[in-house]
PDB file of C-alpha atoms in Angstrom:
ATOM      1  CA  UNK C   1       0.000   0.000   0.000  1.00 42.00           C
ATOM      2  CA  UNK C   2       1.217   3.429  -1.171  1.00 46.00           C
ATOM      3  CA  UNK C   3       1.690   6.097   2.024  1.00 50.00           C
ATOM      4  CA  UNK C   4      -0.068   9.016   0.963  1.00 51.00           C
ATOM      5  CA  UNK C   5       1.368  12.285   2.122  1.00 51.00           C
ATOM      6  CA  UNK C   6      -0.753  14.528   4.636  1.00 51.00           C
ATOM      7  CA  UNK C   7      -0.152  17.732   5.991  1.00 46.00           C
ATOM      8  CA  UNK C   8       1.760  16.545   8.710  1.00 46.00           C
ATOM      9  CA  UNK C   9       4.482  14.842   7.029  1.00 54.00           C
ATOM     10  CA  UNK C  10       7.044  16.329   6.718  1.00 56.00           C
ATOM     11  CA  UNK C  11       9.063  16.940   3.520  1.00 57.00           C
ATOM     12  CA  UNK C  12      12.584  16.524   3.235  1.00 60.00           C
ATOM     13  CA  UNK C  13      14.079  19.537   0.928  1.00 59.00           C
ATOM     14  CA  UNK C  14      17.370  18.799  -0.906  1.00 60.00           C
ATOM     15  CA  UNK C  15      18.449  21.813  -2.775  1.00 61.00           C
ATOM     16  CA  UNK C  16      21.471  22.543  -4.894  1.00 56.00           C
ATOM     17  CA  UNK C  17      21.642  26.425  -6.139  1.00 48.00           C
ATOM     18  CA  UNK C  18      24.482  26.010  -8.379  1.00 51.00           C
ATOM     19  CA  UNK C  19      24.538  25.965 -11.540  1.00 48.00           C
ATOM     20  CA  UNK C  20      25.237  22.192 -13.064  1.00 50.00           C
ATOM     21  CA  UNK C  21      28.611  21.843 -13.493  1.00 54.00           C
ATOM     22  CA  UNK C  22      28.709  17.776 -14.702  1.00 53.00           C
ATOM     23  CA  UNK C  23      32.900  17.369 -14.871  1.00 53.00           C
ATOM     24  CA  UNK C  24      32.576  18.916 -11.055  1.00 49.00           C
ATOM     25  CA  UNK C  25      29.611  16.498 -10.375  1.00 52.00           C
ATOM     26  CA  UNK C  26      31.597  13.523 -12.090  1.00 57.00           C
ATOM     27  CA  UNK C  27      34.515  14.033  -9.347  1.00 67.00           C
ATOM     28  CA  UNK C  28      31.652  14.199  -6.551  1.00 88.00           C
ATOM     29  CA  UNK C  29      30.209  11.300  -7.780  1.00 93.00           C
ATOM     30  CA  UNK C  30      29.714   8.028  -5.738  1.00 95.00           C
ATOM     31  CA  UNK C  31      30.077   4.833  -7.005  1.00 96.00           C
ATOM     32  CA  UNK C  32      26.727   3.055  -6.968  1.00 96.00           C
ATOM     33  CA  UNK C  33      28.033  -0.001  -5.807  1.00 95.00           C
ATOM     34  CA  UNK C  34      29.067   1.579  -2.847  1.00 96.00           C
ATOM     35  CA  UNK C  35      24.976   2.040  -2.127  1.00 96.00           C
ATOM     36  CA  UNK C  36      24.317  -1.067  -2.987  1.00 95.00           C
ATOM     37  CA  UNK C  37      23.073  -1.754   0.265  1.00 96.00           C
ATOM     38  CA  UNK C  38      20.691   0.913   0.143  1.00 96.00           C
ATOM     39  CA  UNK C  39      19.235   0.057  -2.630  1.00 97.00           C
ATOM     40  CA  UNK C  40      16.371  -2.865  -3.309  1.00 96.00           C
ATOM     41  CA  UNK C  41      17.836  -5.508  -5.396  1.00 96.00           C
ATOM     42  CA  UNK C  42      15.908  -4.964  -8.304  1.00 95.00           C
ATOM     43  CA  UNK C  43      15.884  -1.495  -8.659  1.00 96.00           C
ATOM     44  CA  UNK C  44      19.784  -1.724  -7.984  1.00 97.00           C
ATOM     45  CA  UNK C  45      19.750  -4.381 -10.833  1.00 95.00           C
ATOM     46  CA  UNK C  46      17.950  -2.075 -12.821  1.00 93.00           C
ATOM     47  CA  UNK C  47      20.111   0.552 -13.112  1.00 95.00           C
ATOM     48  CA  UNK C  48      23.073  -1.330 -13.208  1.00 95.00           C
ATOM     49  CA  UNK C  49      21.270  -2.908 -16.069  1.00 93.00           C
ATOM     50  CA  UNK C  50      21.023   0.605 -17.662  1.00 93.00           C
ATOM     51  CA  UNK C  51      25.428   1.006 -17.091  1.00 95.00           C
ATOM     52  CA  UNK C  52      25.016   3.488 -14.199  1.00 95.00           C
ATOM     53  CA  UNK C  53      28.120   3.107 -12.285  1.00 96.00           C
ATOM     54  CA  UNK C  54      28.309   6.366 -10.769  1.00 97.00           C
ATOM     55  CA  UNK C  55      25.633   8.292  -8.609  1.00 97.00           C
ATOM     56  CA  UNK C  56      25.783  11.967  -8.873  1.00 96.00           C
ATOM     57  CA  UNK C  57      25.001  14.074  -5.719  1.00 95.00           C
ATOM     58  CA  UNK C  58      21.220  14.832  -5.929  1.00 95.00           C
ATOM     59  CA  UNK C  59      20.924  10.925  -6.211  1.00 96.00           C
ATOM     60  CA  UNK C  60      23.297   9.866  -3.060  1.00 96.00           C
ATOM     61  CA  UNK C  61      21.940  12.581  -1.210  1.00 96.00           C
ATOM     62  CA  UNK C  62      18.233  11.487  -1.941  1.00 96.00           C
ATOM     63  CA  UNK C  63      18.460   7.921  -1.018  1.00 96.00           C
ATOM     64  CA  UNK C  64      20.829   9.060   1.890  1.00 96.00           C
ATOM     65  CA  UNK C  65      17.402  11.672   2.989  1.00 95.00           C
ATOM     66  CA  UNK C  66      15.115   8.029   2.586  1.00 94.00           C
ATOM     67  CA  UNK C  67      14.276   7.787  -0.808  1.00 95.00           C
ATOM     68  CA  UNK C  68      13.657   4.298  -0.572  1.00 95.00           C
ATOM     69  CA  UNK C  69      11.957   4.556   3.470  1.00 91.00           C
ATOM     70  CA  UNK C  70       9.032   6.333   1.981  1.00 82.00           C
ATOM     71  CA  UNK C  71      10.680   9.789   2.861  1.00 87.00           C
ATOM     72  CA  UNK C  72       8.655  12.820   1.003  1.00 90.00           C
ATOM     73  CA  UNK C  73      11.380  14.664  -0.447  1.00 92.00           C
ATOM     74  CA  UNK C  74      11.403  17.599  -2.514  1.00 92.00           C
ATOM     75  CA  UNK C  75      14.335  17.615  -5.294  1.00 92.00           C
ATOM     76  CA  UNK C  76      15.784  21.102  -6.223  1.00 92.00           C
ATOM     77  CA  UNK C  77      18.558  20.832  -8.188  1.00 91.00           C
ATOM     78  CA  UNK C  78      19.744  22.213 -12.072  1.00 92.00           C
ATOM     79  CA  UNK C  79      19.031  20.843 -15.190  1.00 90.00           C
ATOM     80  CA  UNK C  80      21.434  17.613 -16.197  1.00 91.00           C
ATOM     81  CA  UNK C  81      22.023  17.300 -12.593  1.00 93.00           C
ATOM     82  CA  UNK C  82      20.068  13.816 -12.211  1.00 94.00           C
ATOM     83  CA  UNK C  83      17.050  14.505 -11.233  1.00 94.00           C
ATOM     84  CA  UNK C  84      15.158  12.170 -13.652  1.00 94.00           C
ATOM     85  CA  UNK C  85      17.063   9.533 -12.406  1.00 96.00           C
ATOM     86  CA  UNK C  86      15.845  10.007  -8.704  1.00 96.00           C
ATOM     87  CA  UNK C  87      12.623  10.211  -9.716  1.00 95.00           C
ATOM     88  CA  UNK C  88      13.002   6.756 -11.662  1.00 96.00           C
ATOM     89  CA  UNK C  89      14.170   5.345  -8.655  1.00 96.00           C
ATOM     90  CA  UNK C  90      11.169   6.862  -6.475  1.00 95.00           C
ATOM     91  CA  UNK C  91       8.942   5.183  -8.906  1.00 95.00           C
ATOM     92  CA  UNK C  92      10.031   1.541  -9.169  1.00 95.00           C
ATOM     93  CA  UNK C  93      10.161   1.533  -5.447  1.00 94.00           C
ATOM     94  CA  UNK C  94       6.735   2.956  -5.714  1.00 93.00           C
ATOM     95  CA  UNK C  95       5.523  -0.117  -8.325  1.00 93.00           C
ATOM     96  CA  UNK C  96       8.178  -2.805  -6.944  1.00 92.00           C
ATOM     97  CA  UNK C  97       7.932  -2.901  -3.229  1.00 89.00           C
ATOM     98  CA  UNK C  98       4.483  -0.903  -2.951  1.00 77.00           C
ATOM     99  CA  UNK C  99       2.717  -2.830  -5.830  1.00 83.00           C
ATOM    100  CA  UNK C 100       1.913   0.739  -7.249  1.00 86.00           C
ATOM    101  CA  UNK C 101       1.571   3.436  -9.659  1.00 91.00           C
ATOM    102  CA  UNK C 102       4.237   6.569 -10.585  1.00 92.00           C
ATOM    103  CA  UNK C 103       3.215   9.601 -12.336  1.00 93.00           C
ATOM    104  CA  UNK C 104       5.897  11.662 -14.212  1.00 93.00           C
ATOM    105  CA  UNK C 105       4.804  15.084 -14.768  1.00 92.00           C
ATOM    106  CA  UNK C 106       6.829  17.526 -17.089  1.00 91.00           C
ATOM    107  CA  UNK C 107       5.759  20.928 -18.309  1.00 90.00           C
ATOM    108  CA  UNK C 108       5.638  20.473 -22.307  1.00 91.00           C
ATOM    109  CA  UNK C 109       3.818  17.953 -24.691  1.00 92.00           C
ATOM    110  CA  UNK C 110       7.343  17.607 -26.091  1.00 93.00           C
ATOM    111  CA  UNK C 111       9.495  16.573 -23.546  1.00 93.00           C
ATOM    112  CA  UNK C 112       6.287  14.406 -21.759  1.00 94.00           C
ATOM    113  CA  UNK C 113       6.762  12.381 -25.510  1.00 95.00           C
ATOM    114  CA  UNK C 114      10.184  12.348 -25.204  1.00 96.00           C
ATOM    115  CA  UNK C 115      10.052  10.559 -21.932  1.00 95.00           C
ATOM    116  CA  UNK C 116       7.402   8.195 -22.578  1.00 96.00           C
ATOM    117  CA  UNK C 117       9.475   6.792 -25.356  1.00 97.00           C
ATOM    118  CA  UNK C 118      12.449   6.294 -23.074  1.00 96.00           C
ATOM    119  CA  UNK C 119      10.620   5.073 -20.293  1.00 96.00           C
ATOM    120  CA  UNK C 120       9.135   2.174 -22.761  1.00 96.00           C
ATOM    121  CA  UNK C 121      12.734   1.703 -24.174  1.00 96.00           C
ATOM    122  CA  UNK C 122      14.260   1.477 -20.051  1.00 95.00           C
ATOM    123  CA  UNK C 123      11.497  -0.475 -18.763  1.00 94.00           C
ATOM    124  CA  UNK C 124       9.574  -2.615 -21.566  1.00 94.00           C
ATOM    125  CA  UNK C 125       8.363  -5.276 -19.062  1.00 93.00           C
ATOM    126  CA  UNK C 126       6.485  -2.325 -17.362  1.00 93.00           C
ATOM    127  CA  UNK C 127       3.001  -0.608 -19.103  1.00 94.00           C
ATOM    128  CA  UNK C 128       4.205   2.906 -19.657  1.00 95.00           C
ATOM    129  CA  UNK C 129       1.595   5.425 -20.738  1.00 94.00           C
ATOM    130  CA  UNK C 130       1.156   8.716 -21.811  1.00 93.00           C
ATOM    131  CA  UNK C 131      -1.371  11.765 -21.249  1.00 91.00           C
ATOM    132  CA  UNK C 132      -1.414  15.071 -22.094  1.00 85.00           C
ATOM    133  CA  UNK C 133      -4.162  17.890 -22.801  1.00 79.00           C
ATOM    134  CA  UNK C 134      -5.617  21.399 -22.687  1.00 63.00           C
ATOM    135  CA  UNK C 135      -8.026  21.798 -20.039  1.00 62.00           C
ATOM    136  CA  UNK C 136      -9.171  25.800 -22.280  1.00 56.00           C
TER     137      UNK C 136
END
């Protein structure tokens, strides 16, 4: 069963205000074996799957805050600084260990087409679907 956020829980806030610098984020990477105990199995499978072998900051520090102990957390960070990927991994915990749903929201038609056809590439054996519309 999915927890569903209330008021009273509280949100974990994990901002970065600098600009993305990714040869600087490479060099503060973490390997991801190195969280492999913090990681379920099969999402750490997963990703290895994909050739991760590096987590960049916004990603250690978000399973560090309790991605995966049903933490609410609240991702600030720059573009290209790996957000999608934490939100990848808040979603297969959400449909592997909860037995639930993820929603991916993004701001353009474009981009919400663009990810539906890489989500279906990443994760064929899951049923990846896509919405969009005016509400004028």
């Amino acid at each position: 069963m999915t927890k569903r956020a209330s008021a009273s829980d509280s949100v974990q806030h994990l901002n970065s205000a600098q600009p993305a610098d990714n040869a600087k984020q490479r060099n503060n990477a973490q390997p991801l074996a190195s969280y492999a105990n913090k990681i379920p199995v099969r999402i750490h499978a997963e990703i290895e799957k994909r050739g991760f072998k590096d987590l960049r900051p916004c990603q250690f520090k978000a399973i560090d805050a309790g991605l995966f102990k049903d933490r609410n957390l609240l991702v600030c960070t720059p573009t290209a600084s790996g957000k999608t990927l934490v939100a990848e991994l808040a979603a297969l915990n959400a449909i592997y260990h909860d037995h639930g749903k993820a929603v991916y929201v993004v701001p353009l038609r474009a981009l919400a087409s663009e990810k539906h056809k890489q989500f279906k590439k990443d994760y064929p054996h899951l049923k990846v679907a896509l919405s969009s519309g005016d509400l004028d």
